[in-house]
Amino acid sequence: MKTVINSIHAMEILDSRGNPTVRAYCSLSDGTCCSASVPSGASTGENEAVELRDGDPKRFGGKGVLKAVENVSRIIAPEVCGMDPARQVEIDRLMIALDGTENKSRLGANAILGVSMAVARAAAISAGMPLYKYLGGAEAVRLPAPMMNIINGGKHADNSVDFQEYMIVPMGAPTFAEGLRYNAETFHCLKEILHKRGLATSVGDEGGFAPYLSSNQEACQIIVEAIEAAGYAPGEDIGIAMDPASTSFWHDGKYDLSKSGGGILTSSEMTDLYTVMIAKYPIFLLEDGLAENDWEGFKEHTARLGDKLEIVGDDIYVTNTRYIARGIREKTTNAALIKLNQIGTVTETTEAVRMCRDAGWKCLISHRSGETEDSFLADFAVAMGSGQLKSGSACRGERLAKYNRLLEIEAELGTEAEFGNPFKH
Ligand code: PGA
Ligand code: ZN
């Protein structure tokens, strides 16, 4: 007998920041029953798919998601029940049509993505396959480099650092597990260095430290010291990646670095600043070095830095093929960030990855600053084979859930597993 979807429902749970988010459940006629939870960002792009919130000030300061939960049961479930769970594309397109808006504002991208992920997981279980194999096929054997955000600033921390994320990348590690170890050891050395200097060792939203530093550059300096203290060679064993998330400090066409006392800079001056930093520190990747609407600035930015660095667009593309296609045409960047909840279905996210791959672009698969213990993202990263994943630091359970799942996947793949330097051309 053909397996079909028996029931779909959702509930309101809390994310890692204590804000409500959607968990969707899917059960099948063969007895399979599972759930998936939706993450939530803080430095969101203006063109992201809409995260539907109740706006009721009496509940969670208006951030409740009961309307999205209701949309799952009342509008999505009756249409999707009875369908074959393996028809992911059809199910996702049906939900897009049911919503009927450009940005999923009617049903909520949080409602739609919850169901999309839960259906994928249920279909994988029902097929007796791990999720990464189900979504990625037989060639899903590549583990991503863990791009670990160990210093947090910007909107993710109340400190003096304008740039949101400083990440370490274990470029010289032979396996994912070893890479994770390189990073975790560096994280602990960083904690000791901060402690010795009397700097705060409390952490930001993604588990990185959030010290008060004198400049955005000092973060790189301290990370280099931590890499060395852990016994690794900066730039060989471990490199640095940065996500300034500069949309968050872009005002009136200028970049306002006053959180750190860095002044107010134009797009070109920002690129000058990055050029200085790149010459001094082993930086290999720069995400959102400029803001989401600064398409012109980005062109110059990528023309000047693109042969040395992976230049990743996050807010500017919001995992949407419409914007990624423009970026490819105009050489805006040479890589894209990929976040499931920016676009709202597994199918559209996969399409975005495919578009990047076809253009010879790299993809950086990413968590959100508000996460849950769901490790869907780990399987998704292996399925997409992009070789790069941001999932935060070496602390906070919701971040480790993904890294630990990747350890399991690597062990399960055994000699099939691949792990390479993501910055090798
Ligand atoms: P967000 O930040 O999840 O808070 O939007 C992550 C990022 O900018 O990459
Ligand atoms: Zn970003």
Short mmCIF file of C-alpha atoms and ligand atoms in Angstrom, two decimals:
data_model
loop_
_atom_site.label_atom_id
_atom_site.label_comp_id
_atom_site.label_asym_id
_atom_site.label_seq_id
_atom_site.Cartn_x
_atom_site.Cartn_y
_atom_site.Cartn_z
CA MET A 1 0.00 0.00 0.00
CA LYS A 2 1.25 3.48 -0.84
CA THR A 3 2.41 5.53 2.13
CA VAL A 4 0.60 8.84 2.49
CA ILE A 5 0.61 11.76 4.90
CA ASN A 6 -1.96 11.08 7.63
CA SER A 7 -1.71 14.20 9.68
CA ILE A 8 0.10 17.52 9.92
CA HIS A 9 -0.03 19.84 12.88
CA ALA A 10 2.18 22.36 14.67
CA MET A 11 2.82 23.91 18.05
CA GLU A 12 4.47 26.98 19.46
CA ILE A 13 7.86 26.29 21.08
CA LEU A 14 10.72 28.56 22.18
CA ASP A 15 13.97 29.18 20.33
CA SER A 16 17.43 29.68 21.80
CA ARG A 17 16.67 33.34 22.58
CA GLY A 18 13.43 32.45 24.34
CA ASN A 19 11.27 33.70 21.47
CA PRO A 20 8.38 31.65 20.12
CA THR A 21 8.87 29.62 16.96
CA VAL A 22 7.03 26.90 15.07
CA ARG A 23 7.50 23.15 15.45
CA ALA A 24 5.60 21.16 12.84
CA TYR A 25 4.67 17.48 13.09
CA CYS A 26 4.08 15.04 10.26
CA SER A 27 2.72 11.52 10.60
CA LEU A 28 2.39 8.97 7.83
CA SER A 29 0.13 6.02 7.16
CA ASP A 30 3.06 3.61 7.79
CA GLY A 31 3.30 4.82 11.40
CA THR A 32 6.19 7.28 10.88
CA CYS A 33 5.86 10.34 13.08
CA CYS A 34 8.37 13.17 13.39
CA SER A 35 8.76 16.90 13.82
CA ALA A 36 10.91 19.79 12.59
CA SER A 37 11.56 23.20 14.15
CA VAL A 38 12.00 26.53 12.43
CA PRO A 39 14.89 28.93 13.27
CA SER A 40 14.65 32.72 13.48
CA GLY A 41 17.08 35.54 12.60
CA ALA A 42 17.87 38.91 14.22
CA SER A 43 19.81 40.70 11.48
CA THR A 44 17.26 39.87 8.84
CA GLY A 45 17.30 41.03 5.22
CA GLU A 46 14.33 43.20 4.21
CA ASN A 47 13.39 40.83 1.39
CA GLU A 48 13.29 37.69 3.50
CA ALA A 49 10.15 35.57 3.47
CA VAL A 50 7.85 36.73 6.26
CA GLU A 51 8.02 35.16 9.68
CA LEU A 52 4.39 35.45 10.77
CA ARG A 53 4.03 36.79 14.32
CA ASP A 54 0.78 37.36 16.17
CA GLY A 55 1.40 40.97 17.18
CA ASP A 56 -0.58 40.41 20.38
CA PRO A 57 1.25 42.52 22.99
CA LYS A 58 -0.19 40.37 25.79
CA ARG A 59 1.76 37.31 24.61
CA PHE A 60 5.59 37.28 24.23
CA GLY A 61 5.62 41.00 23.46
CA GLY A 62 3.73 40.38 20.24
CA LYS A 63 6.11 37.65 19.07
CA GLY A 64 3.73 34.68 19.51
CA VAL A 65 3.30 32.37 16.51
CA LEU A 66 -0.17 30.98 17.19
CA LYS A 67 -1.49 32.30 13.87
CA ALA A 68 1.23 30.41 11.98
CA VAL A 69 0.46 27.30 14.05
CA GLU A 70 -3.22 27.65 13.18
CA ASN A 71 -2.43 28.12 9.49
CA VAL A 72 -0.66 24.75 9.55
CA SER A 73 -3.69 22.91 10.95
CA ARG A 74 -6.47 24.87 9.29
CA ILE A 75 -5.10 25.68 5.82
CA ILE A 76 -2.05 23.53 5.02
CA ALA A 77 -2.97 20.19 6.66
CA PRO A 78 -6.28 19.58 4.82
CA GLU A 79 -4.52 20.05 1.46
CA VAL A 80 -1.37 18.06 2.20
CA CYS A 81 -2.95 15.10 4.00
CA GLY A 82 -3.35 12.13 1.66
CA MET A 83 -0.32 13.14 -0.43
CA ASP A 84 2.78 11.01 -0.95
CA PRO A 85 5.44 12.45 1.43
CA ALA A 86 8.14 11.77 -1.19
CA ARG A 87 6.59 14.40 -3.47
CA GLN A 88 8.53 17.19 -1.74
CA VAL A 89 8.58 19.57 -4.71
CA GLU A 90 4.86 19.13 -5.31
CA ILE A 91 4.04 19.64 -1.64
CA ASP A 92 6.23 22.75 -1.38
CA ARG A 93 4.74 24.23 -4.55
CA LEU A 94 1.26 23.53 -3.27
CA MET A 95 2.01 25.44 -0.06
CA ILE A 96 3.49 28.33 -2.07
CA ALA A 97 0.28 28.44 -4.12
CA LEU A 98 -1.93 28.21 -1.02
CA ASP A 99 -0.09 31.19 0.41
CA GLY A 100 -0.34 33.09 -2.86
CA THR A 101 1.93 36.02 -1.90
CA GLU A 102 5.46 36.96 -3.05
CA ASN A 103 6.93 36.68 0.42
CA LYS A 104 4.77 34.04 2.17
CA SER A 105 3.14 36.71 4.30
CA ARG A 106 -0.30 35.10 4.34
CA LEU A 107 0.47 31.70 5.84
CA GLY A 108 3.91 32.66 7.18
CA ALA A 109 7.25 31.26 6.03
CA ASN A 110 7.57 29.82 9.54
CA ALA A 111 4.38 27.76 9.04
CA ILE A 112 5.35 26.65 5.52
CA LEU A 113 8.98 25.81 6.29
CA GLY A 114 8.03 23.81 9.39
CA VAL A 115 5.81 21.57 7.27
CA SER A 116 8.32 21.40 4.41
CA MET A 117 11.08 20.19 6.74
CA ALA A 118 8.83 17.81 8.68
CA VAL A 119 7.60 16.22 5.44
CA ALA A 120 11.19 15.74 4.20
CA ARG A 121 12.19 14.13 7.46
CA ALA A 122 9.13 11.85 7.52
CA ALA A 123 9.75 10.75 3.92
CA ALA A 124 13.38 9.95 4.75
CA ILE A 125 12.42 7.88 7.79
CA SER A 126 9.74 6.11 5.80
CA ALA A 127 12.25 5.30 3.04
CA GLY A 128 14.67 3.96 5.68
CA MET A 129 17.31 6.52 4.71
CA PRO A 130 19.24 9.09 6.70
CA LEU A 131 17.97 12.59 5.87
CA TYR A 132 21.22 13.67 4.16
CA LYS A 133 21.05 10.69 1.76
CA TYR A 134 17.35 11.15 1.13
CA LEU A 135 17.85 14.83 0.21
CA GLY A 136 21.26 14.55 -1.43
CA GLY A 137 21.39 11.12 -3.05
CA ALA A 138 24.33 8.74 -3.24
CA GLU A 139 26.89 11.52 -3.70
CA ALA A 140 26.01 13.20 -0.41
CA VAL A 141 29.33 12.32 1.20
CA ARG A 142 30.96 15.73 1.69
CA LEU A 143 31.15 17.08 5.23
CA PRO A 144 31.15 20.86 5.52
CA ALA A 145 33.93 22.84 7.14
CA PRO A 146 32.57 24.12 10.47
CA MET A 147 32.78 27.91 10.24
CA MET A 148 32.66 28.63 13.92
CA ASN A 149 31.63 32.06 15.11
CA ILE A 150 33.80 32.64 18.18
CA ILE A 151 33.58 36.42 18.60
CA ASN A 152 30.14 38.01 18.38
CA GLY A 153 29.37 41.68 17.94
CA GLY A 154 26.86 43.84 16.07
CA LYS A 155 23.25 42.93 16.70
CA HIS A 156 24.22 39.66 18.37
CA ALA A 157 25.98 41.19 21.36
CA ASP A 158 25.88 44.28 23.56
CA ASN A 159 29.59 45.04 23.23
CA SER A 160 31.79 47.54 21.38
CA VAL A 161 32.30 45.50 18.20
CA ASP A 162 30.40 46.61 15.06
CA PHE A 163 31.05 43.46 13.06
CA GLN A 164 28.62 40.69 13.88
CA GLU A 165 30.67 37.52 13.41
CA TYR A 166 34.31 36.47 13.49
CA MET A 167 34.60 32.83 12.52
CA ILE A 168 37.41 30.29 12.49
CA VAL A 169 37.70 27.69 9.72
CA PRO A 170 39.83 24.56 10.16
CA MET A 171 41.24 24.62 6.64
CA GLY A 172 44.12 22.26 7.34
CA ALA A 173 42.12 19.59 9.14
CA PRO A 174 41.98 16.13 7.54
CA THR A 175 38.44 15.29 8.71
CA PHE A 176 35.34 17.06 10.05
CA ALA A 177 35.91 15.59 13.51
CA GLU A 178 39.49 16.88 13.55
CA GLY A 179 38.33 20.26 12.27
CA LEU A 180 35.79 20.49 15.04
CA ARG A 181 38.54 19.63 17.53
CA TYR A 182 40.90 22.33 16.11
CA ASN A 183 38.09 24.86 16.47
CA ALA A 184 36.97 23.81 19.95
CA GLU A 185 40.57 23.93 21.23
CA THR A 186 41.01 27.41 19.77
CA PHE A 187 37.72 28.48 21.36
CA HIS A 188 39.01 27.39 24.78
CA CYS A 189 42.35 29.16 24.27
CA LEU A 190 40.46 32.30 23.28
CA LYS A 191 38.50 32.12 26.51
CA GLU A 192 41.73 31.92 28.51
CA ILE A 193 43.28 34.86 26.66
CA LEU A 194 40.18 37.00 27.21
CA HIS A 195 40.05 36.02 30.87
CA LYS A 196 43.73 36.86 31.43
CA ARG A 197 43.19 40.32 29.94
CA GLY A 198 40.22 40.94 32.18
CA LEU A 199 37.83 40.85 29.22
CA ALA A 200 34.35 39.35 29.43
CA THR A 201 33.96 35.67 28.58
CA SER A 202 30.17 35.72 28.47
CA VAL A 203 28.76 34.69 25.10
CA GLY A 204 26.50 36.19 22.43
CA ASP A 205 23.53 34.68 20.63
CA GLU A 206 25.56 32.23 18.56
CA GLY A 207 27.83 31.18 21.40
CA GLY A 208 30.84 33.32 20.53
CA PHE A 209 32.47 35.55 23.13
CA ALA A 210 31.29 39.12 23.27
CA PRO A 211 34.15 41.16 24.80
CA TYR A 212 34.56 44.93 24.76
CA LEU A 213 37.40 45.47 22.31
CA SER A 214 39.04 48.69 21.16
CA SER A 215 38.42 48.04 17.45
CA ASN A 216 36.93 45.62 14.95
CA GLN A 217 40.48 44.63 14.00
CA GLU A 218 41.42 43.68 17.55
CA ALA A 219 39.02 40.75 17.31
CA CYS A 220 41.14 39.31 14.48
CA GLN A 221 44.33 39.92 16.46
CA ILE A 222 43.00 38.02 19.50
CA ILE A 223 41.76 35.17 17.32
CA VAL A 224 45.21 34.80 15.73
CA GLU A 225 46.70 34.64 19.22
CA ALA A 226 44.17 31.99 20.21
CA ILE A 227 44.93 29.91 17.11
CA GLU A 228 48.63 30.02 17.94
CA ALA A 229 48.04 29.30 21.62
CA ALA A 230 46.12 26.18 20.57
CA GLY A 231 49.19 25.05 18.62
CA TYR A 232 47.92 25.75 15.10
CA ALA A 233 49.27 27.84 12.25
CA PRO A 234 47.03 30.79 11.36
CA GLY A 235 46.20 30.73 7.67
CA GLU A 236 47.31 27.13 7.23
CA ASP A 237 45.59 25.02 9.85
CA ILE A 238 42.95 27.58 10.73
CA GLY A 239 41.76 30.64 8.81
CA ILE A 240 39.38 33.48 9.66
CA ALA A 241 36.03 34.35 8.08
CA MET A 242 34.02 37.49 8.88
CA ASP A 243 30.38 38.43 8.62
CA PRO A 244 30.18 42.13 9.51
CA ALA A 245 26.42 41.95 8.69
CA SER A 246 26.89 45.53 7.56
CA THR A 247 23.23 46.12 6.69
CA SER A 248 22.80 46.55 10.45
CA PHE A 249 25.07 49.64 10.54
CA TRP A 250 24.23 51.13 7.13
CA HIS A 251 22.38 54.41 7.45
CA ASP A 252 21.70 56.95 4.71
CA GLY A 253 24.13 55.34 2.29
CA LYS A 254 27.03 55.27 4.78
CA TYR A 255 28.50 52.72 7.17
CA ASP A 256 28.34 53.79 10.79
CA LEU A 257 31.10 52.15 12.85
CA SER A 258 30.48 54.25 15.92
CA LYS A 259 29.84 51.25 18.20
CA SER A 260 33.63 50.70 18.09
CA GLY A 261 34.56 54.35 17.48
CA GLY A 262 35.52 53.58 13.88
CA GLY A 263 33.75 56.57 12.30
CA ILE A 264 31.39 56.79 9.36
CA LEU A 265 32.63 55.27 6.10
CA THR A 266 31.57 55.10 2.45
CA SER A 267 31.35 51.77 0.56
CA SER A 268 34.82 52.31 -0.91
CA GLU A 269 36.27 53.20 2.47
CA MET A 270 34.76 50.01 3.91
CA THR A 271 36.49 48.04 1.16
CA ASP A 272 39.73 49.93 2.01
CA LEU A 273 39.31 48.87 5.65
CA TYR A 274 38.82 45.23 4.63
CA THR A 275 41.88 45.45 2.36
CA VAL A 276 43.98 46.52 5.34
CA MET A 277 42.55 43.74 7.52
CA ILE A 278 43.10 41.09 4.85
CA ALA A 279 46.73 42.10 4.47
CA LYS A 280 47.24 41.72 8.22
CA TYR A 281 45.16 38.68 9.11
CA PRO A 282 44.48 35.29 7.47
CA ILE A 283 40.95 36.17 6.33
CA PHE A 284 39.55 33.96 3.56
CA LEU A 285 35.90 34.80 3.48
CA LEU A 286 33.89 37.98 3.87
CA GLU A 287 30.10 37.85 4.10
CA ASP A 288 27.92 40.96 3.91
CA GLY A 289 30.94 43.22 3.93
CA LEU A 290 28.49 45.76 2.49
CA ALA A 291 24.77 46.28 2.95
CA GLU A 292 21.78 44.61 1.29
CA ASN A 293 20.88 47.57 -0.94
CA ASP A 294 24.44 48.56 -1.81
CA TRP A 295 24.52 46.65 -5.13
CA GLU A 296 26.85 49.24 -6.70
CA GLY A 297 29.25 49.25 -3.76
CA PHE A 298 29.33 45.45 -3.86
CA LYS A 299 30.41 45.46 -7.53
CA GLU A 300 33.51 47.45 -6.68
CA HIS A 301 34.03 45.44 -3.49
CA THR A 302 34.02 42.13 -5.38
CA ALA A 303 36.10 43.50 -8.25
CA ARG A 304 38.77 44.56 -5.73
CA LEU A 305 38.66 41.59 -3.35
CA GLY A 306 37.00 38.75 -5.25
CA ASP A 307 40.18 37.11 -6.54
CA LYS A 308 41.60 36.85 -3.02
CA LEU A 309 38.49 36.11 -1.02
CA GLU A 310 35.19 34.30 -1.04
CA ILE A 311 32.72 37.20 -1.08
CA VAL A 312 29.40 35.98 0.25
CA GLY A 313 26.03 37.73 -0.06
CA ASP A 314 23.49 37.09 2.69
CA ASP A 315 21.00 39.95 3.23
CA ILE A 316 21.34 41.03 -0.40
CA TYR A 317 20.12 37.65 -1.79
CA VAL A 318 18.03 36.22 1.06
CA THR A 319 18.35 32.73 -0.53
CA ASN A 320 16.06 33.95 -3.30
CA THR A 321 16.93 32.90 -6.88
CA ARG A 322 15.55 36.21 -8.14
CA TYR A 323 18.29 38.16 -6.36
CA ILE A 324 20.99 35.49 -6.74
CA ALA A 325 20.42 35.53 -10.53
CA ARG A 326 20.98 39.29 -10.54
CA GLY A 327 24.13 38.84 -8.44
CA ILE A 328 25.48 36.28 -10.89
CA ARG A 329 24.69 38.55 -13.85
CA GLU A 330 26.25 41.63 -12.27
CA LYS A 331 29.17 39.88 -10.52
CA THR A 332 27.94 41.36 -7.25
CA THR A 333 29.71 38.68 -5.17
CA ASN A 334 31.17 35.24 -5.89
CA ALA A 335 29.19 33.20 -3.35
CA ALA A 336 25.87 33.17 -1.52
CA LEU A 337 24.70 32.41 1.98
CA ILE A 338 21.91 29.86 2.17
CA LYS A 339 19.29 29.90 4.93
CA LEU A 340 16.15 27.76 4.74
CA ASN A 341 13.93 30.25 6.54
CA GLN A 342 14.92 33.20 4.37
CA ILE A 343 12.97 31.65 1.52
CA GLY A 344 10.67 29.23 3.33
CA THR A 345 10.71 25.79 1.66
CA VAL A 346 13.24 22.98 1.27
CA THR A 347 12.60 22.97 -2.50
CA GLU A 348 13.34 26.67 -3.06
CA THR A 349 16.43 26.48 -0.85
CA THR A 350 17.72 23.57 -2.94
CA GLU A 351 17.01 25.57 -6.11
CA ALA A 352 19.08 28.46 -4.77
CA VAL A 353 22.00 26.10 -4.08
CA ARG A 354 21.69 24.63 -7.57
CA MET A 355 21.73 28.09 -9.17
CA CYS A 356 24.94 28.95 -7.30
CA ARG A 357 26.57 25.68 -8.26
CA ASP A 358 25.67 26.12 -11.94
CA ALA A 359 27.31 29.56 -11.90
CA GLY A 360 30.47 28.21 -10.28
CA TRP A 361 29.66 30.02 -7.05
CA LYS A 362 30.28 28.67 -3.58
CA CYS A 363 27.47 28.30 -1.06
CA LEU A 364 27.71 28.77 2.65
CA ILE A 365 24.87 26.92 4.41
CA SER A 366 23.81 28.73 7.57
CA HIS A 367 21.90 28.55 10.83
CA ARG A 368 20.10 31.59 12.29
CA SER A 369 20.98 33.42 15.46
CA GLY A 370 17.74 32.10 16.97
CA GLU A 371 17.95 28.30 16.70
CA THR A 372 16.46 25.17 18.20
CA GLU A 373 17.85 21.75 19.05
CA ASP A 374 16.74 20.49 15.63
CA SER A 375 19.75 19.27 13.63
CA PHE A 376 18.02 19.30 10.21
CA LEU A 377 20.61 21.81 9.00
CA ALA A 378 23.49 19.35 9.44
CA ASP A 379 21.89 16.78 7.16
CA PHE A 380 20.90 19.53 4.75
CA ALA A 381 24.51 20.79 4.53
CA VAL A 382 25.79 17.31 3.67
CA ALA A 383 22.96 16.80 1.18
CA MET A 384 23.89 20.04 -0.61
CA GLY A 385 27.61 19.13 -0.57
CA SER A 386 28.61 22.79 -0.36
CA GLY A 387 31.57 22.14 1.92
CA GLN A 388 30.82 25.07 4.23
CA LEU A 389 28.48 25.47 7.20
CA LYS A 390 28.00 28.20 9.78
CA SER A 391 26.47 26.86 12.96
CA GLY A 392 27.90 29.11 15.62
CA SER A 393 30.41 28.48 18.32
CA ALA A 394 31.67 25.53 20.36
CA CYS A 395 29.10 26.18 23.05
CA ARG A 396 25.29 26.41 23.35
CA GLY A 397 23.38 23.20 22.78
CA GLU A 398 21.42 24.42 19.76
CA ARG A 399 24.73 25.07 17.93
CA LEU A 400 26.36 21.81 19.01
CA ALA A 401 23.28 19.82 17.96
CA LYS A 402 24.31 20.46 14.35
CA TYR A 403 28.03 19.82 14.83
CA ASN A 404 27.37 16.66 16.81
CA ARG A 405 25.00 15.39 14.12
CA LEU A 406 27.79 15.98 11.58
CA LEU A 407 30.12 13.84 13.72
CA GLU A 408 27.51 11.08 13.52
CA ILE A 409 27.16 11.48 9.76
CA GLU A 410 30.93 11.37 9.25
CA ALA A 411 31.16 8.21 11.36
CA GLU A 412 28.26 6.65 9.50
CA LEU A 413 29.81 7.44 6.09
CA GLY A 414 33.12 5.94 7.20
CA THR A 415 35.59 5.73 4.32
CA GLU A 416 33.03 7.32 1.99
CA ALA A 417 33.22 10.61 3.87
CA GLU A 418 34.97 13.54 2.20
CA PHE A 419 36.32 16.67 3.83
CA GLY A 420 38.42 19.18 1.97
CA ASN A 421 39.74 22.69 2.30
CA PRO A 422 36.74 24.77 1.26
CA PHE A 423 38.99 27.60 0.07
CA LYS A 424 40.98 25.51 -2.38
CA HIS A 425 40.12 26.38 -5.96
P1 PGA B 1 20.70 36.32 11.87
O1 PGA B 1 22.25 36.49 11.55
O2 PGA B 1 20.39 34.88 11.95
O3 PGA B 1 20.54 37.06 13.16
O4 PGA B 1 19.96 37.01 10.74
C1 PGA B 1 22.98 35.57 10.85
C2 PGA B 1 23.72 36.18 9.69
O5 PGA B 1 23.67 37.40 9.47
O6 PGA B 1 24.40 35.44 8.96
ZN ZN B 2 25.09 37.10 7.56
#
